[in-house]
Structure formats: structure tokens, C-alpha cells
Amino acid sequence: MKAIIAGAGIGGLSCALSMHAAGIDAVVLESAVRIRPMGLGINLQPHAVRELIELGLGEELDEVGVPTAELVYVDQRGRRLYEEPCGMGRGYHWPQYSVHRGHLQMVLLRAVRARLGDDAVRTGVRVEDFRPAADTVVVRASDRATGGEERLSGELLIGADGVHSAVRARLHPEQGPLRWSGSVMWRGAVEDEPFLTGRSMIHADDGRCVRFIAYPISRPSEKDGRTLVNWVCQVAVADPQPLADGADWNRPGRLSDVLPHVRGWRVDGLDIARLVARSPQILEYPMVDRDPLDRWGDSRVTLLGDAAHPMYPVGANGASQAVVDGRVLAYELATGDLAEALHRYETARGDATRGAVLAAREMDSAEREVRQSVPTRSGPRGDGLRQIYRDIASAYRSRAGNDVAALNARPSLTPPQRRRPR
């Protein structure tokens, strides 16, 4: 079997490694002419870290990522409202990592080229259309350098081409616009002094409409006694609604827009306004998702990652779900015929990711309600909030399938027999 994967992001590259581990040939088509370490911080939850470790990337992960020790909710003055341990501190058999997205992508890219060959990832090639046939799928792609077209054929096409997926648009032309949460997000990363444990993730809240999230994302910086802090400032400005203009992930943000929201905020000596002001780059984009699909694919075509189930980042789960998608898909393909494998994959992952998408929406809504209700609560600010945030976090984990005991007890997704082509 040969699989064609559209997109060389976290999902597409980890899928290619999963296919190789299952004895399935794969080629990755990436529209970018050059793959560079773009983006900012992301989180890898224990269910994704497990899969990457089983793919033989444990040492590489530990070299670039920071094992997240705790999640701490605070107000804008740094007073703790609620905290909980993360990763192995919570009882998982695997850690949680915070990592620069681009650095993780480079780890995966090097592994794909080392294991599948230098020509396994083709850059500057954009998937434009496809046509399933009796025993193959023919993919029409364009060469961005020459403007020419070519056709490739394989037994399976996997759309891992992100939230603006061309494969998804072809499968679901009726999908409509992205769904905007009503929040604007500004993001950046800058080196600073460690805060709290040095491996803490903070969620600061002003009790009205502003949230500020920060966490370290670089093991090399940590080894030098510093910390590369990834930060996100999320401001609710409207009610959830369709996003007519689309979303540009690389849109530059303006310091003058974000700074007033966090002026005077401090956490454990961390001057948040100063942190934001020192950031060499600020990006701005809307917080969006899509309604879950009843089905992902058709015949010899399926979806993976953000192309299948874009979700709000409030649960820090999007990249993790993409990694698990690829592992489940490869496992099913290695243990059954194509039609049955795709059905089992879409049933299992469709149900799981639908829960994650809806849980992220519910978590965002619940946290908005907390902000709106806090000023009217009797007693000092923070009374009763520990239980409220504990309930929100517990509800998210249950809805999103992040149960500790279930993950620890689940059998490996490494296929029992590696069926290599002759």
C-alpha cells in the first residue's frame, strides 16, 4: 500500500512515521517551498507523547521540550486560584511537554527523511484535487516553483493540510465558514527568567474578559538557566459567530493593541506587560473551530488533525489529537483491509475528537461564565473559585477522553506484525 499525505505539519509528519512503523509506504506533499521552524508554543499531552515515544522519538522530545509540571490558575496580581499537577505528576505513565511548534516539526521532519528517505517529503507541491478510482486514488497537484501540474496515484489520500484544508473543502464543499469563538488571541515568545517552578503553565484571569497564558517551551534555554516563555493573550470581544473573512495564522499583531489588556499584571515576579513588550514578534488571530463532521472521508480519502477536527486551543489538545489520529489510522491499516480500516479509524477518532472539540467549547464557555460571575460573588475574590476551576478542568478531561487510568491501561497502537513490502 502507498499512502499520499497532504501536509507536512505535526499531524502529517507523525502520520508518515506511523505508516512507516506499520510497514506502509508514504509520501508527504507540502505546499510550502521550504519547511522552516515556524510558529510558537504548543503542548503535547501524555496521550500524544506516548505515541511519539513508541515511534522512537523519546530522546529527541526531551532535548527540545519542557516537561510541564503544573497548571496554575491565578488572577492578574498572581494570587493562586487553583492548581493541579500535569503529566507524570498527575499519574500518567508519560510526561506532558511544552515545546516550540517549529522545533517539534523539525524533529519529525528529520525522522521522516532518515527513515523513509529524503524524497519522502516533497516541498512546493500543493494538492489541488483528487479522483478515487477502483483500486487507487489519483491526486492532481501543482508545482509552486514552475506552475506545472502532475498526477500521483496511491491507494489512499490523507488530508493533513490544516484548518484551511483543500482536501476537506473538496470532500465537504458545503462546510461553510469557520466558527469564531468571539475571542481574539495575540501570541509571542521571548526569553526571560524562570517563574514559579520553572516548568509551570499559568492561566491568569482579570475576572472580566482577558486571559493570559504563559509557559516555558525550550529545554536548551532551561539548561542555560533561562526560559523561553510562550505567551497568549486571549480577549473576548463578541459572542460566538461564523467568521466571514477566514483566519490568517501569520498576521502580525500590534503591541499597542495587546499591551493595555495586561498592564500592571504580575505573577511570581513575572512582569507580564514587560514580557509582552520585549517579544520580538507578535501574532494576532481569531480563536476558531469547526462543527464536527458526521463523516471525514469517502472511499480512498480521509482526513487527519486540524483538517478533520479544528478545535479551540483552550484544552491544549489540537496537536496531540493529530498525533493520535496518525497512529490509529496506521494501526487499522496494518490490521485490516482498506475499507474496514478507514471505517474503524473514522468511527474511533471521529467520536473521540468530537468530544474534544465540544469539550473545548464548553470549557471556554464555562470560563467566560466564571469571569462574568466573579465580581458579583460575596466575599474576597477567589472564594469558591478553586472548586469551580477544578470542576471545569475535570469536565474537560472527561469529555475530551484524557482519563489517566484509561490511557495507562490501553494497549499499544504499534501493530502486532510489521508488514513490510517485499
Coordinates of C-alpha atoms in Angstrom, one line a residue:
M1 CA 0.0 0.0 0.0
K2 CA 1.1 3.6 -0.7
A3 CA -0.4 6.5 1.2
I4 CA -0.2 10.1 -0.1
I5 CA -0.3 12.6 2.8
A6 CA -1.2 16.2 2.1
G7 CA 0.6 18.5 4.6
A8 CA 3.9 18.3 6.4
G9 CA 2.8 19.7 9.7
I10 CA 2.8 17.9 13.1
G11 CA -0.1 15.6 12.0
G12 CA 1.2 14.8 8.5
L13 CA 4.8 14.0 9.6
S14 CA 3.8 12.0 12.6
C15 CA 1.3 10.1 10.3
A16 CA 4.2 9.3 7.9
L17 CA 6.3 7.9 10.7
S18 CA 3.3 5.9 11.9
M19 CA 2.8 4.5 8.4
H20 CA 6.4 3.5 8.1
A21 CA 6.3 1.8 11.5
A22 CA 3.3 -0.2 10.2
G23 CA 5.0 -1.3 7.0
I24 CA 3.1 1.1 4.8
D25 CA 4.8 3.3 2.2
A26 CA 4.1 7.0 2.4
V27 CA 4.9 10.2 0.6
V28 CA 4.2 13.7 2.1
L29 CA 3.3 16.6 -0.2
E30 CA 3.8 20.1 1.3
S31 CA 2.7 23.3 -0.4
A32 CA 5.4 25.4 1.3
V33 CA 8.5 25.6 -0.9
R34 CA 10.7 25.4 2.2
I35 CA 9.8 23.9 5.6
R36 CA 11.1 26.3 8.3
P37 CA 10.6 26.1 12.1
M38 CA 7.6 28.4 12.1
G39 CA 5.1 29.0 14.8
L40 CA 5.2 29.4 18.6
G41 CA 4.5 27.1 21.6
I42 CA 2.2 24.1 21.6
N43 CA 1.5 21.4 24.2
L44 CA 1.8 17.6 23.8
Q45 CA -0.5 15.8 26.1
P46 CA 0.6 12.4 27.6
H47 CA -1.6 10.5 25.0
A48 CA 0.5 12.1 22.2
V49 CA 3.8 11.8 24.0
R50 CA 3.2 8.1 24.4
E51 CA 2.8 7.7 20.7
L52 CA 5.9 9.6 19.8
I53 CA 8.0 7.7 22.4
E54 CA 6.7 4.4 20.9
L55 CA 7.8 5.8 17.5
G56 CA 11.3 6.1 18.9
L57 CA 11.4 9.8 19.5
G58 CA 11.6 10.0 23.3
E59 CA 15.2 11.3 23.5
E60 CA 14.5 13.9 20.8
L61 CA 11.4 15.2 22.6
D62 CA 13.3 15.5 25.8
E63 CA 16.0 17.5 24.1
V64 CA 13.6 20.2 22.7
G65 CA 10.6 20.2 25.0
V66 CA 10.0 21.2 28.6
P67 CA 8.1 18.6 30.8
T68 CA 5.2 20.6 32.1
A69 CA 4.9 20.2 35.9
E70 CA 1.8 22.1 36.9
L71 CA -1.1 24.1 35.6
V72 CA -1.8 27.2 37.8
Y73 CA -4.8 29.5 37.6
V74 CA -4.1 33.0 39.0
D75 CA -5.6 36.4 39.0
Q76 CA -3.8 39.4 37.4
R77 CA -1.9 40.0 40.7
G78 CA -0.6 36.5 40.8
R79 CA -2.8 35.1 43.6
R80 CA -3.4 31.4 43.1
L81 CA -6.9 30.4 42.5
Y82 CA -6.4 26.7 41.6
E83 CA -3.5 24.4 40.6
E84 CA -3.1 20.8 39.5
P85 CA -0.1 18.7 38.5
C86 CA 0.5 17.7 34.9
G87 CA 1.9 14.7 33.1
M88 CA 3.6 12.1 35.3
G89 CA 2.8 14.2 38.3
R90 CA -0.8 13.5 37.7
G91 CA -0.3 9.8 37.4
Y92 CA 0.2 9.3 33.7
H93 CA 3.0 7.0 32.6
W94 CA 4.2 9.6 30.2
P95 CA 5.0 13.3 30.6
Q96 CA 3.3 16.3 29.1
Y97 CA 5.7 18.5 27.0
S98 CA 5.5 22.2 26.1
V99 CA 7.5 22.8 23.0
H100 CA 8.1 25.2 20.2
R101 CA 6.0 24.0 17.3
G102 CA 8.7 24.6 14.7
H103 CA 11.3 22.7 16.8
L104 CA 9.0 19.7 17.1
Q105 CA 8.3 19.9 13.4
M106 CA 12.0 19.7 12.6
V107 CA 12.4 16.7 14.9
L108 CA 9.6 14.9 13.0
L109 CA 10.9 16.0 9.6
R110 CA 14.4 14.7 10.3
A111 CA 13.0 11.4 11.4
V112 CA 10.8 11.0 8.3
R113 CA 13.7 11.7 6.0
A114 CA 16.0 9.4 7.9
R115 CA 13.6 6.5 7.9
L116 CA 11.6 6.9 4.7
G117 CA 14.2 8.6 2.6
D118 CA 15.0 12.2 1.5
D119 CA 12.3 12.1 -1.2
A120 CA 9.6 11.1 1.2
V121 CA 8.7 14.8 1.8
R122 CA 8.2 16.8 -1.3
T123 CA 8.0 20.6 -0.8
G124 CA 6.4 23.2 -3.1
V125 CA 3.8 20.7 -4.1
R126 CA 0.2 21.6 -3.4
V127 CA -2.7 19.1 -3.6
E128 CA -5.4 20.7 -5.8
D129 CA -7.9 17.9 -6.4
F130 CA -8.3 14.1 -6.4
R131 CA -10.3 11.4 -8.1
P132 CA -10.9 8.0 -6.4
A133 CA -10.8 5.0 -8.8
A134 CA -11.5 1.3 -8.4
D135 CA -8.2 0.5 -6.6
T136 CA -6.3 3.8 -6.5
V137 CA -6.8 7.5 -5.8
V138 CA -5.4 9.9 -8.4
V139 CA -4.1 13.2 -6.9
R140 CA -3.7 16.3 -9.0
A141 CA -1.0 18.6 -7.6
S142 CA 0.6 21.8 -8.7
D143 CA 4.3 22.7 -8.5
R144 CA 4.6 26.1 -6.9
A145 CA 8.0 26.8 -8.4
T146 CA 7.1 26.1 -12.1
G147 CA 3.3 26.4 -12.1
G148 CA 3.1 23.0 -13.7
E149 CA 0.8 20.1 -12.8
E150 CA 1.4 16.5 -12.1
R151 CA -0.7 13.5 -11.1
L152 CA 0.3 11.0 -8.4
S153 CA -1.5 7.8 -7.6
G154 CA -1.7 5.7 -4.4
E155 CA -4.1 3.5 -2.6
L156 CA -5.0 6.2 0.0
L157 CA -5.0 10.0 0.3
I158 CA -4.8 11.6 3.8
G159 CA -5.7 15.2 4.1
A160 CA -3.5 16.6 6.9
D161 CA -3.4 20.0 5.3
G162 CA -4.6 22.1 8.3
V163 CA -7.6 24.2 9.1
H164 CA -7.8 25.6 5.6
S165 CA -7.6 22.1 4.1
A166 CA -8.1 21.7 0.4
V167 CA -8.8 18.1 0.8
R168 CA -11.6 18.8 3.3
A169 CA -13.1 21.5 1.1
R170 CA -13.2 19.1 -1.8
L171 CA -14.9 16.4 0.4
H172 CA -17.3 18.8 2.1
P173 CA -18.0 21.8 -0.2
E174 CA -21.0 22.6 2.0
Q175 CA -18.9 23.1 5.2
G176 CA -19.3 26.9 5.3
P177 CA -17.1 29.4 7.2
L178 CA -15.0 28.8 10.3
R179 CA -16.8 29.2 13.6
W180 CA -15.3 32.1 15.7
S181 CA -15.5 31.9 19.5
G182 CA -15.7 35.7 19.7
S183 CA -12.1 35.9 21.2
V184 CA -9.1 37.5 19.7
M185 CA -5.7 35.9 20.5
W186 CA -2.3 37.6 20.5
R187 CA 0.8 35.4 20.8
G188 CA 4.5 35.7 21.2
A189 CA 7.6 34.1 22.7
V190 CA 10.6 35.7 24.5
E191 CA 13.5 34.6 26.7
D192 CA 13.2 35.6 30.3
E193 CA 13.9 34.5 33.9
P194 CA 12.1 31.3 35.1
F195 CA 8.9 31.7 37.0
L196 CA 7.1 29.5 39.7
T197 CA 8.7 26.0 39.3
G198 CA 10.4 26.9 36.1
R199 CA 8.1 24.3 34.4
S200 CA 4.7 25.9 35.3
M201 CA 1.9 26.9 33.0
I202 CA -0.1 29.8 34.2
H203 CA -3.6 30.9 33.3
A204 CA -4.1 34.5 34.6
D205 CA -7.6 35.9 34.6
D206 CA -8.8 39.5 35.1
G207 CA -12.3 38.4 36.1
R208 CA -13.8 40.2 33.1
C209 CA -12.8 39.4 29.5
V210 CA -9.0 38.8 29.5
R211 CA -7.0 35.6 29.9
F212 CA -3.2 35.4 29.8
I213 CA -1.5 32.0 29.4
A214 CA 2.3 31.6 29.7
Y215 CA 4.6 28.6 29.8
P216 CA 8.3 27.7 29.0
I217 CA 8.9 25.8 25.7
S218 CA 12.7 25.3 25.3
R219 CA 14.8 22.7 27.0
P220 CA 18.1 24.3 25.7
S221 CA 17.1 27.7 27.3
E222 CA 16.3 25.9 30.5
K223 CA 19.8 24.3 30.5
D224 CA 21.3 27.8 30.2
G225 CA 19.4 28.9 33.3
R226 CA 16.9 31.0 31.3
T227 CA 13.4 30.2 29.9
L228 CA 11.8 30.8 26.5
V229 CA 8.3 31.9 27.5
N230 CA 5.4 31.3 25.1
W231 CA 2.5 33.6 25.9
V232 CA -1.0 34.0 24.7
C233 CA -3.4 36.9 25.5
Q234 CA -7.0 36.0 24.8
V235 CA -9.6 38.7 24.9
A236 CA -13.3 38.1 24.5
V237 CA -14.8 40.8 22.2
A238 CA -18.0 39.2 20.8
D239 CA -20.4 36.2 21.0
P240 CA -19.6 33.1 19.0
Q241 CA -20.4 33.5 15.3
P242 CA -19.3 32.5 11.8
L243 CA -16.1 34.0 10.6
A244 CA -16.7 35.5 7.2
D245 CA -13.1 36.6 6.4
G246 CA -11.2 33.4 7.2
A247 CA -8.2 33.2 9.5
D248 CA -4.6 34.2 8.8
W249 CA -2.2 32.4 11.3
N250 CA 0.7 34.7 10.3
R251 CA -0.9 38.1 10.6
P252 CA 1.3 40.4 12.6
G253 CA -0.1 41.8 15.8
R254 CA 0.5 45.3 17.2
L255 CA 1.9 45.8 20.7
S256 CA -0.4 48.8 21.2
D257 CA -3.4 46.6 20.8
V258 CA -2.4 43.9 23.4
L259 CA -0.4 45.9 26.0
P260 CA -3.3 47.8 27.6
H261 CA -5.0 44.5 28.4
V262 CA -2.1 43.3 30.7
R263 CA -0.6 46.5 32.0
G264 CA 0.1 46.0 35.7
W265 CA -0.2 42.2 35.7
R266 CA 2.4 40.3 37.7
V267 CA 2.8 36.6 38.6
D268 CA 5.6 35.5 40.9
G269 CA 7.8 38.4 39.9
L270 CA 7.0 38.0 36.2
D271 CA 6.1 41.4 34.8
I272 CA 3.6 40.4 32.1
A273 CA 3.5 43.7 30.3
R274 CA 7.2 43.8 30.2
L275 CA 7.3 40.3 28.8
V276 CA 4.9 41.2 26.0
A277 CA 6.7 44.4 25.2
R278 CA 10.0 42.6 24.8
S279 CA 8.7 40.0 22.4
P280 CA 10.4 40.2 19.0
Q281 CA 7.3 39.1 17.2
I282 CA 3.5 39.3 18.0
L283 CA 0.9 37.4 16.0
E284 CA -2.8 38.0 16.1
Y285 CA -5.6 35.7 15.0
P286 CA -9.1 34.7 16.0
M287 CA -9.9 31.6 18.1
V288 CA -11.8 29.3 15.8
D289 CA -13.0 25.8 15.2
R290 CA -15.5 23.9 13.0
D291 CA -18.6 21.9 13.8
P292 CA -17.7 18.2 13.9
L293 CA -18.4 16.2 10.7
D294 CA -20.6 13.2 10.5
R295 CA -18.0 11.6 8.3
W296 CA -14.5 12.5 7.3
G297 CA -13.8 10.8 4.1
D298 CA -15.1 9.0 1.1
S299 CA -13.8 5.8 -0.5
R300 CA -10.0 6.1 -0.5
V301 CA -9.7 9.6 1.1
T302 CA -9.8 10.6 4.7
L303 CA -8.8 13.5 7.0
L304 CA -6.4 13.9 9.9
G305 CA -5.6 16.6 12.5
D306 CA -6.9 20.2 12.0
A307 CA -8.3 19.2 8.6
A308 CA -10.6 16.8 10.3
H309 CA -11.4 18.5 13.7
P310 CA -10.0 22.0 14.3
M311 CA -10.7 22.9 17.9
Y312 CA -10.2 25.8 20.3
P313 CA -6.7 25.8 21.9
V314 CA -8.2 26.2 25.4
G315 CA -7.6 22.5 26.1
A316 CA -4.1 22.5 24.7
N317 CA -5.1 19.4 22.7
G318 CA -5.1 20.0 19.0
A319 CA -1.6 18.8 18.0
S320 CA -1.9 15.9 20.4
Q321 CA -5.1 14.7 18.7
A322 CA -3.4 14.9 15.3
V323 CA -0.5 12.6 16.5
V324 CA -3.0 10.1 17.8
D325 CA -5.0 10.2 14.6
G326 CA -2.0 9.1 12.6
R327 CA -1.2 6.3 15.0
V328 CA -4.7 4.9 15.0
L329 CA -5.0 5.2 11.2
A330 CA -1.7 3.3 10.6
Y331 CA -2.7 0.6 13.2
E332 CA -6.1 0.0 11.5
L333 CA -4.5 -0.1 8.0
A334 CA -1.9 -2.7 9.2
T335 CA -4.5 -5.0 10.8
G336 CA -7.4 -5.0 8.2
D337 CA -8.3 -4.2 4.6
L338 CA -8.6 -0.6 3.5
A339 CA -12.4 -0.2 3.6
E340 CA -12.7 -1.7 7.1
A341 CA -9.7 0.1 8.3
L342 CA -11.0 3.5 7.3
H343 CA -14.4 2.8 8.8
R344 CA -12.8 1.8 12.1
Y345 CA -10.5 4.8 12.1
E346 CA -13.2 7.3 11.4
T347 CA -15.5 5.8 13.9
A348 CA -12.9 5.7 16.7
R349 CA -11.3 9.0 16.1
G350 CA -14.5 10.8 15.0
D351 CA -16.1 10.0 18.3
A352 CA -13.0 10.9 20.3
T353 CA -12.3 14.2 18.6
R354 CA -15.9 15.2 18.5
G355 CA -15.8 15.0 22.3
A356 CA -12.6 17.1 22.3
V357 CA -14.0 19.8 20.1
L358 CA -17.2 20.1 22.1
A359 CA -15.3 19.9 25.4
A360 CA -13.1 22.9 24.3
R361 CA -16.1 24.9 23.5
E362 CA -17.7 24.1 26.9
M363 CA -14.5 24.9 28.7
D364 CA -14.3 28.3 27.0
S365 CA -18.0 29.0 27.8
A366 CA -17.6 27.9 31.4
E367 CA -14.6 30.1 31.9
R368 CA -16.4 33.1 30.4
E369 CA -19.3 32.5 32.9
V370 CA -16.8 32.4 35.8
R371 CA -15.4 35.8 34.7
Q372 CA -18.9 37.3 34.5
S373 CA -19.9 35.9 37.9
V374 CA -16.8 36.6 39.9
P375 CA -17.4 40.3 40.5
T376 CA -20.8 39.6 42.0
R377 CA -19.7 36.9 44.4
S378 CA -19.8 37.7 48.1
G379 CA -16.5 37.6 50.0
P380 CA -13.0 38.2 48.7
R381 CA -12.2 37.4 45.1
G382 CA -11.2 33.8 44.8
D383 CA -13.6 32.3 47.3
G384 CA -15.1 29.2 45.8
L385 CA -13.1 29.6 42.6
R386 CA -10.8 26.6 43.4
Q387 CA -13.8 24.2 43.2
I388 CA -15.1 26.0 40.1
Y389 CA -11.9 25.7 38.2
R390 CA -11.4 22.1 39.4
D391 CA -14.8 21.2 38.1
I392 CA -14.1 22.9 34.7
A393 CA -10.8 21.0 34.3
S394 CA -12.3 17.7 35.4
A395 CA -15.2 18.1 33.0
Y396 CA -12.9 18.9 30.1
R397 CA -10.7 15.8 30.8
S398 CA -13.7 13.5 31.0
R399 CA -15.3 14.9 27.8
A400 CA -12.1 15.0 25.8
G401 CA -11.0 11.5 26.7
N402 CA -8.0 12.4 28.8
D403 CA -8.6 9.9 31.5
V404 CA -5.4 8.8 33.3
A405 CA -6.4 5.2 34.1
A406 CA -7.8 4.6 30.6
L407 CA -4.6 5.8 28.8
N408 CA -2.3 3.9 31.2
A409 CA -4.2 0.7 30.6
R410 CA -4.8 1.0 26.9
P411 CA -2.8 -1.5 24.7
S412 CA -0.1 -0.1 22.4
L413 CA -1.0 1.2 18.9
T414 CA 2.1 -0.4 17.5
P415 CA 0.7 -3.1 15.1
P416 CA 1.4 -6.6 16.3
Q417 CA 3.0 -7.5 12.9
R418 CA 5.1 -5.1 10.9
R419 CA 4.1 -5.9 7.3
R420 CA 6.9 -4.6 5.1
P421 CA 6.5 -4.6 1.4
R422 CA 8.8 -7.2 -0.4

